[in-house]
Each structure stands twice: as C-alpha cells, then as structure tokens.
Amino acid sequence: MIRRFAYLDASAPLAFAHRGGAARGDENTAEAFARAVRLGYRYLETDVHATADGVPVVFHDATLDRMTGERGRIAELRWADLRTLRVGGAATVPRLDDVLGAWPQVRFNIDVKADGAITPTVRTVDRLRAGDRVLLASFSDARLARLRALAGPKVASSLGMRGVARLRMASL
C-alpha cells in the first residue's frame, strides 16, 4: 500500500528554506521564517528542542552559546527563562506553536533534535491540527520510531540514518 501525504502535494522539486534561510545569522527565528515566506518559500525546515517544563522551542543547538552568547542547555531551562534571551541580540527564541500558528499556509520539516522534545512536539502538532503540513524528522532512527508511534501513520516522517543507508545500498 502506498500512503500519500498532504505534506508532499506540491510539484517537485521542493525548495526549502533551511532554518528559515538564516541569511543574517538569525536562524530559526520568526524574522528568518517571515523573510523566507516573503521570498516565496512554502516549505521551511526547522529544529526543535524542549525546555525543562516541556515547551517545544525552535532552536538548532542543544546549548545556547553559539546563537545567544549565553551558557546553558535548552533542556535545563524553563520557558520563562528562555524567552528572555535573544538570538543575535535581537530575536527571541520562538515556540513551535507560535511558528506553526503564524504561517498556516506553510509546510514545515521539523527536525526533532532531542528525545525530550518528542512528546511536546507531537502534542503541539496535534493540538494545532497541523499534521497534514508537517514532516517529522530526525537523524536518530530510535527517535523517529518514537515520533511515528506517537504521531500515527497520518503524519509524514523522514528516513533516519539506517533508512537512508538502505535506500543508498538498494540504488547500487
């Protein structure tokens, strides 16, 4: 049986704005996503971690230092503390629900970067009824298995490292 996902119902090739485009060092910020949408992108790639109190936030790294200049791990901070920090001195770290809600016409490839973000991410996608416009992704095969089990078969998901290796080997 071949499953078709609404996420992929566009003509190929698909142009993705990786981390929102990040042209000005403001990756994974509302400003970067807005700029990409203004440029015509309808597919955005982003990354998700979860705070200590279970809020899924759009941020690539597990730690804050590269993007905010602060020390600490996202998973160890509460949302109330994280929301006061700035990316590049200007932009705030966005919550996943704010990003999905701001651009309901856009499709998101959501790379879930940590095990602690699995449940909060899937709950947010479910709550916003965004399952038809997201693809859940991870480089971790174990994390992908958990995402698929929790999200169910109607939400598109990526291949993990082993799946990509199997596909590559089959092509040879």
Coordinates of N, CA and C in Angstrom, one line a residue:
M1 N 0.8 -1.2 0.0 CA 0.0 0.0 0.0 C 0.9 1.3 0.0
I2 N 0.6 2.2 -0.9 CA 1.3 3.4 -0.9 C 0.5 4.5 -0.2
R3 N 1.2 5.1 0.8 CA 0.5 6.2 1.5 C 0.9 7.5 0.9
R4 N -0.1 8.4 0.7 CA 0.1 9.7 0.2 C -0.1 10.7 1.3
F5 N 0.8 11.6 1.4 CA 0.7 12.6 2.5 C 0.5 14.0 1.9
A6 N -0.5 14.7 2.5 CA -0.8 16.1 2.0 C 0.5 17.0 2.0
Y7 N 1.4 16.7 2.9 CA 2.6 17.5 3.1 C 3.3 17.6 1.7
L8 N 3.3 16.5 0.9 CA 4.0 16.4 -0.3 C 3.2 16.7 -1.5
D9 N 2.0 17.3 -1.4 CA 1.1 17.5 -2.6 C 1.5 18.7 -3.5
A10 N 2.7 19.0 -3.6 CA 3.2 20.1 -4.5 C 4.0 19.5 -5.6
S11 N 4.2 20.2 -6.6 CA 5.1 19.7 -7.7 C 6.5 19.8 -7.3
A12 N 7.3 18.9 -7.8 CA 8.7 18.8 -7.4 C 9.5 19.6 -8.4
P13 N 10.7 20.1 -8.1 CA 11.3 20.0 -6.8 C 10.8 20.9 -5.8
L14 N 11.0 20.6 -4.5 CA 10.5 21.5 -3.4 C 11.7 22.3 -2.9
A15 N 11.5 23.6 -2.8 CA 12.5 24.5 -2.3 C 12.3 24.7 -0.8
F16 N 13.3 24.4 0.0 CA 13.2 24.5 1.4 C 14.1 25.6 1.9
A17 N 13.6 26.4 2.8 CA 14.4 27.5 3.5 C 14.9 26.8 4.8
H18 N 16.2 26.4 4.7 CA 16.8 25.7 5.9 C 17.0 26.6 7.0
R19 N 16.4 26.2 8.2 CA 16.4 27.0 9.4 C 15.8 28.4 9.1
G20 N 14.9 28.5 8.1 CA 14.3 29.7 7.8 C 15.1 30.6 6.8
G21 N 16.2 30.1 6.3 CA 17.0 30.8 5.4 C 18.3 31.3 6.1
A22 N 18.1 31.8 7.3 CA 19.3 32.2 8.1 C 20.3 33.1 7.4
A23 N 19.8 33.9 6.5 CA 20.8 34.8 5.8 C 21.5 35.8 6.6
R24 N 21.0 36.2 7.7 CA 21.6 37.2 8.6 C 22.0 36.7 9.9
G25 N 22.2 35.4 10.1 CA 22.6 34.8 11.3 C 21.5 34.7 12.3
D26 N 20.3 34.8 11.8 CA 19.1 34.7 12.7 C 18.3 33.4 12.5
E27 N 19.0 32.3 12.3 CA 18.4 31.1 12.0 C 17.3 30.7 13.0
N28 N 16.3 30.0 12.5 CA 15.2 29.5 13.4 C 14.5 30.6 14.2
T29 N 14.4 31.8 13.6 CA 13.7 32.9 14.3 C 12.5 33.2 13.5
A30 N 11.5 33.9 14.1 CA 10.3 34.3 13.4 C 10.7 35.3 12.3
E31 N 11.7 36.1 12.5 CA 12.2 37.0 11.5 C 12.7 36.3 10.2
A32 N 13.5 35.2 10.5 CA 14.0 34.4 9.4 C 12.9 33.7 8.6
F33 N 12.0 33.2 9.3 CA 10.8 32.5 8.7 C 10.0 33.5 7.9
A34 N 9.7 34.6 8.4 CA 8.9 35.7 7.7 C 9.6 36.1 6.5
R35 N 10.9 36.3 6.5 CA 11.7 36.7 5.3 C 11.6 35.6 4.3
A36 N 11.7 34.3 4.7 CA 11.7 33.2 3.7 C 10.3 33.2 3.0
V37 N 9.2 33.4 3.8 CA 7.9 33.4 3.3 C 7.7 34.5 2.3
R38 N 8.2 35.7 2.7 CA 8.1 36.9 1.8 C 8.8 36.6 0.4
L39 N 9.9 35.8 0.5 CA 10.6 35.5 -0.7 C 9.9 34.4 -1.5
G40 N 8.9 33.8 -1.0 CA 8.1 32.8 -1.7 C 8.2 31.4 -1.3
Y41 N 9.0 31.1 -0.3 CA 9.2 29.8 0.2 C 7.9 29.3 0.9
R42 N 7.5 28.1 0.6 CA 6.3 27.5 1.2 C 6.7 26.2 2.0
Y43 N 7.9 25.9 2.0 CA 8.5 24.8 2.8 C 9.6 25.3 3.6
L44 N 9.5 25.2 4.9 CA 10.6 25.7 5.8 C 11.1 24.5 6.6
E45 N 12.4 24.5 6.8 CA 13.0 23.5 7.7 C 13.3 24.1 9.0
T46 N 13.1 23.4 10.1 CA 13.4 24.0 11.4 C 13.8 22.8 12.4
D47 N 14.2 23.2 13.5 CA 14.7 22.3 14.5 C 14.0 22.5 15.8
V48 N 13.8 21.5 16.6 CA 13.0 21.6 17.8 C 13.7 20.9 19.0
H49 N 13.8 21.6 20.1 CA 14.2 21.1 21.4 C 13.0 21.4 22.4
A50 N 13.1 20.9 23.6 CA 12.1 21.2 24.6 C 12.7 21.7 25.8
T51 N 12.1 22.7 26.4 CA 12.6 23.2 27.7 C 12.3 22.3 28.8
A52 N 12.8 22.6 30.0 CA 12.7 21.7 31.2 C 11.2 21.6 31.6
D53 N 10.4 22.6 31.2 CA 9.0 22.5 31.5 C 8.1 22.0 30.3
G54 N 8.8 21.4 29.3 CA 8.1 20.8 28.2 C 7.6 21.6 27.1
V55 N 8.1 22.8 26.9 CA 7.7 23.7 25.9 C 8.6 23.5 24.7
P56 N 8.0 23.0 23.5 CA 8.8 22.8 22.3 C 9.2 24.2 21.7
V57 N 10.5 24.4 21.6 CA 11.1 25.6 21.0 C 11.9 25.4 19.8
V58 N 11.9 26.4 18.9 CA 12.6 26.3 17.6 C 14.0 26.8 17.8
F59 N 14.9 25.8 17.8 CA 16.3 26.1 18.1 C 17.1 24.9 17.6
H60 N 18.2 25.1 16.9 CA 19.0 24.0 16.4 C 19.9 23.3 17.5
D61 N 20.7 24.1 18.2 CA 21.7 23.5 19.1 C 21.0 23.1 20.4
A62 N 21.6 22.2 21.1 CA 21.2 21.8 22.5 C 21.6 22.8 23.5
T63 N 22.7 23.6 23.1 CA 23.1 24.6 24.0 C 22.9 26.0 23.4
L64 N 23.0 27.0 24.3 CA 22.6 28.4 23.9 C 23.8 29.2 23.3
D65 N 25.0 28.8 23.6 CA 26.2 29.7 23.4 C 26.4 30.2 22.0
R66 N 26.2 29.4 21.0 CA 26.5 29.8 19.6 C 25.5 30.9 19.2
M67 N 24.3 30.8 19.5 CA 23.3 31.7 19.0 C 23.0 32.9 19.9
T68 N 23.1 32.7 21.2 CA 22.7 33.7 22.1 C 23.9 34.3 22.9
G69 N 25.0 33.6 22.9 CA 26.1 34.1 23.7 C 26.0 33.7 25.2
E70 N 24.9 33.1 25.6 CA 24.7 32.7 26.9 C 25.1 31.2 27.1
R71 N 25.3 30.8 28.3 CA 25.7 29.4 28.6 C 24.4 28.7 29.1
G72 N 24.4 27.4 28.8 CA 23.3 26.6 29.3 C 22.7 25.7 28.2
R73 N 21.9 24.8 28.7 CA 21.3 23.8 27.8 C 19.8 24.1 27.8
I74 N 19.2 24.1 26.6 CA 17.7 24.3 26.5 C 16.9 23.4 27.4
A75 N 17.3 22.2 27.4 CA 16.6 21.2 28.2 C 16.6 21.5 29.7
E76 N 17.5 22.3 30.2 CA 17.6 22.6 31.6 C 17.0 24.0 32.0
L77 N 16.5 24.7 31.0 CA 15.9 26.0 31.2 C 14.4 25.9 31.1
R78 N 13.7 26.7 32.0 CA 12.2 26.8 31.8 C 11.9 27.8 30.8
W79 N 10.7 27.7 30.2 CA 10.4 28.7 29.1 C 10.4 30.1 29.6
A80 N 10.0 30.4 30.8 CA 10.0 31.7 31.3 C 11.4 32.3 31.3
D81 N 12.5 31.5 31.5 CA 13.8 32.0 31.4 C 14.3 32.1 30.0
L82 N 14.0 31.1 29.2 CA 14.5 31.1 27.8 C 13.9 32.2 27.0
R83 N 12.7 32.6 27.3 CA 12.0 33.6 26.5 C 12.7 35.0 26.7
T84 N 13.5 35.2 27.7 CA 14.2 36.5 27.9 C 15.4 36.6 27.1
L85 N 15.9 35.5 26.5 CA 17.2 35.5 25.8 C 17.0 36.0 24.3
R86 N 18.0 36.4 23.7 CA 17.9 36.9 22.3 C 18.9 36.2 21.4
V87 N 18.5 35.9 20.2 CA 19.3 35.3 19.2 C 20.0 36.5 18.5
G88 N 21.3 36.5 18.4 CA 22.0 37.6 17.8 C 21.7 39.0 18.4
G89 N 21.3 39.0 19.6 CA 21.0 40.2 20.3 C 19.6 40.9 20.1
A90 N 18.9 40.3 19.1 CA 17.6 40.9 18.8 C 16.4 40.0 18.9
A91 N 16.4 38.9 18.1 CA 15.3 38.0 18.0 C 15.1 37.1 19.2
T92 N 13.9 36.8 19.6 CA 13.6 35.8 20.6 C 13.6 34.4 20.1
V93 N 13.8 33.5 21.0 CA 13.7 32.0 20.6 C 12.2 31.7 20.5
P94 N 11.7 31.3 19.3 CA 10.3 31.1 19.2 C 9.8 29.7 19.7
R95 N 8.6 29.7 20.1 CA 7.9 28.4 20.5 C 7.4 27.8 19.2
L96 N 7.4 26.5 19.2 CA 6.9 25.8 18.0 C 5.5 26.2 17.7
D97 N 4.6 26.3 18.7 CA 3.2 26.6 18.4 C 3.1 28.0 17.8
D98 N 3.9 28.9 18.2 CA 3.9 30.3 17.6 C 4.3 30.3 16.1
V99 N 5.3 29.5 15.8 CA 5.8 29.4 14.4 C 4.7 28.7 13.5
L100 N 4.2 27.6 14.0 CA 3.2 26.9 13.2 C 1.9 27.7 13.0
G101 N 1.6 28.5 14.1 CA 0.4 29.3 14.0 C 0.5 30.5 13.2
A102 N 1.7 31.1 13.1 CA 2.0 32.3 12.3 C 1.9 32.1 10.8
W103 N 2.2 30.9 10.3 CA 2.2 30.7 8.9 C 1.4 29.4 8.6
P104 N 0.1 29.4 8.7 CA -0.7 28.2 8.4 C -0.7 27.7 7.0
Q105 N -0.2 28.6 6.1 CA -0.1 28.2 4.7 C 1.2 27.5 4.3
V106 N 2.1 27.4 5.3 CA 3.5 26.9 5.1 C 3.6 25.5 5.6
R107 N 4.4 24.7 4.9 CA 4.7 23.4 5.3 C 6.1 23.4 6.1
F108 N 6.2 22.6 7.2 CA 7.4 22.6 8.0 C 8.0 21.2 8.1
N109 N 9.3 21.2 7.8 CA 10.1 20.0 8.1 C 10.6 20.2 9.5
I110 N 10.2 19.4 10.5 CA 10.6 19.7 11.9 C 11.6 18.6 12.3
D111 N 12.8 19.0 12.4 CA 13.9 18.1 12.9 C 13.9 18.1 14.4
V112 N 13.4 17.0 15.0 CA 13.3 16.9 16.4 C 14.7 16.4 16.9
K113 N 15.4 17.3 17.6 CA 16.8 17.2 18.0 C 17.1 16.4 19.3
A114 N 16.0 16.2 20.1 CA 16.3 15.6 21.4 C 15.1 14.7 21.8
D115 N 15.4 13.6 22.5 CA 14.3 12.7 22.9 C 13.2 13.5 23.7
G116 N 13.7 14.4 24.6 CA 12.7 15.1 25.4 C 11.8 16.0 24.7
A117 N 12.0 16.2 23.4 CA 11.2 17.1 22.5 C 10.1 16.3 21.8
I118 N 10.2 14.9 21.8 CA 9.3 14.1 21.0 C 7.8 14.4 21.4
T119 N 7.5 14.1 22.7 CA 6.1 14.3 23.1 C 5.6 15.7 23.0
P120 N 6.3 16.7 23.5 CA 5.8 18.1 23.3 C 5.6 18.5 21.9
T121 N 6.5 18.0 21.0 CA 6.4 18.4 19.5 C 5.1 17.7 19.0
V122 N 4.9 16.4 19.2 CA 3.7 15.8 18.6 C 2.4 16.3 19.2
R123 N 2.5 16.6 20.5 CA 1.3 17.2 21.1 C 0.9 18.6 20.5
T124 N 2.0 19.4 20.2 CA 1.7 20.7 19.6 C 1.2 20.5 18.2
V125 N 1.7 19.6 17.4 CA 1.2 19.4 16.1 C -0.2 18.9 16.1
D126 N -0.5 18.0 17.0 CA -1.9 17.5 17.2 C -2.8 18.7 17.6
R127 N -2.4 19.4 18.6 CA -3.3 20.5 19.2 C -3.6 21.5 18.1
L128 N -2.6 21.8 17.2 CA -2.9 22.8 16.2 C -3.4 22.2 14.9
R129 N -3.7 20.9 14.9 CA -4.2 20.2 13.8 C -3.3 20.5 12.5
A130 N -2.0 20.4 12.7 CA -1.0 20.7 11.7 C -0.4 19.5 11.1
G131 N -0.9 18.3 11.4 CA -0.3 17.1 10.9 C -0.2 16.9 9.4
D132 N -1.1 17.6 8.7 CA -1.0 17.5 7.2 C 0.0 18.4 6.6
R133 N 0.6 19.3 7.4 CA 1.5 20.2 6.8 C 2.9 20.2 7.5
V134 N 3.1 19.1 8.2 CA 4.5 18.9 8.8 C 5.0 17.6 8.4
L135 N 6.3 17.5 8.4 CA 7.1 16.3 8.3 C 8.0 16.2 9.5
L136 N 7.8 15.1 10.2 CA 8.7 14.9 11.4 C 9.9 14.2 11.0
A137 N 11.1 14.8 11.5 CA 12.3 14.3 11.0 C 13.3 14.1 12.2
S138 N 14.3 13.3 12.0 CA 15.4 13.1 13.0 C 16.5 12.3 12.3
F139 N 17.7 12.5 12.7 CA 18.8 11.7 12.2 C 18.8 10.4 13.1
S140 N 18.1 10.4 14.2 CA 18.1 9.2 15.1 C 17.0 8.3 14.7
D141 N 17.3 7.0 14.3 CA 16.3 6.1 14.0 C 15.4 5.7 15.2
A142 N 16.0 5.7 16.3 CA 15.2 5.4 17.5 C 14.2 6.5 17.8
R143 N 14.6 7.7 17.7 CA 13.8 8.9 17.9 C 12.6 8.9 16.8
L144 N 13.0 8.6 15.6 CA 12.0 8.6 14.5 C 10.9 7.5 14.8
A145 N 11.3 6.4 15.3 CA 10.4 5.3 15.7 C 9.4 5.8 16.7
R146 N 9.9 6.5 17.7 CA 9.1 7.0 18.8 C 8.1 8.1 18.2
L147 N 8.6 9.0 17.4 CA 7.8 10.0 16.8 C 6.7 9.4 16.0
R148 N 7.0 8.4 15.2 CA 6.0 7.7 14.3 C 4.9 7.0 15.2
A149 N 5.4 6.4 16.2 CA 4.4 5.7 17.1 C 3.5 6.7 17.8
L150 N 4.0 7.8 18.2 CA 3.2 8.8 18.9 C 2.3 9.6 17.9
A151 N 2.8 10.0 16.8 CA 2.1 10.8 15.8 C 1.1 10.0 15.0
G152 N 1.4 8.7 14.8 CA 0.5 7.9 14.0 C 0.8 8.0 12.5
P153 N 0.1 7.1 11.7 CA 0.5 7.0 10.3 C 0.1 8.1 9.4
K154 N -0.7 9.1 9.9 CA -1.2 10.2 9.0 C -0.2 11.3 8.9
V155 N 0.8 11.3 9.8 CA 1.8 12.4 9.8 C 3.0 11.9 9.0
A156 N 3.5 12.7 8.0 CA 4.7 12.3 7.3 C 5.9 12.3 8.2
S157 N 6.8 11.4 7.9 CA 8.1 11.4 8.6 C 9.2 11.1 7.6
S158 N 10.4 11.5 8.0 CA 11.6 11.3 7.2 C 12.2 9.9 7.4
L159 N 13.2 9.6 6.6 CA 14.0 8.5 6.8 C 15.1 8.8 7.8
G160 N 15.5 7.9 8.6 CA 16.6 8.0 9.5 C 17.9 7.6 8.8
M161 N 19.0 7.6 9.6 CA 20.3 7.2 9.0 C 20.3 5.8 8.4
R162 N 19.7 4.9 9.1 CA 19.7 3.5 8.5 C 18.8 3.4 7.3
G163 N 17.7 4.1 7.3 CA 16.8 4.1 6.1 C 17.5 4.7 4.9
V164 N 18.2 5.8 5.1 CA 19.0 6.4 4.0 C 20.0 5.5 3.5
A165 N 20.7 4.8 4.4 CA 21.8 3.9 4.0 C 21.2 2.7 3.2
R166 N 20.0 2.2 3.7 CA 19.4 1.1 2.9 C 19.0 1.6 1.6
L167 N 18.4 2.7 1.5 CA 18.0 3.3 0.2 C 19.2 3.4 -0.8
R168 N 20.3 4.0 -0.2 CA 21.5 4.1 -1.0 C 22.1 2.8 -1.5
M169 N 22.1 1.8 -0.6 CA 22.6 0.5 -1.0 C 21.7 -0.2 -2.0
A170 N 20.4 0.0 -1.9 CA 19.5 -0.5 -2.9 C 19.7 0.1 -4.3
S171 N 20.1 1.4 -4.3 CA 20.2 2.1 -5.6 C 21.5 1.6 -6.3
L172 N 22.4 1.0 -5.5 CA 23.7 0.5 -6.1 C 23.4 -0.9 -6.7

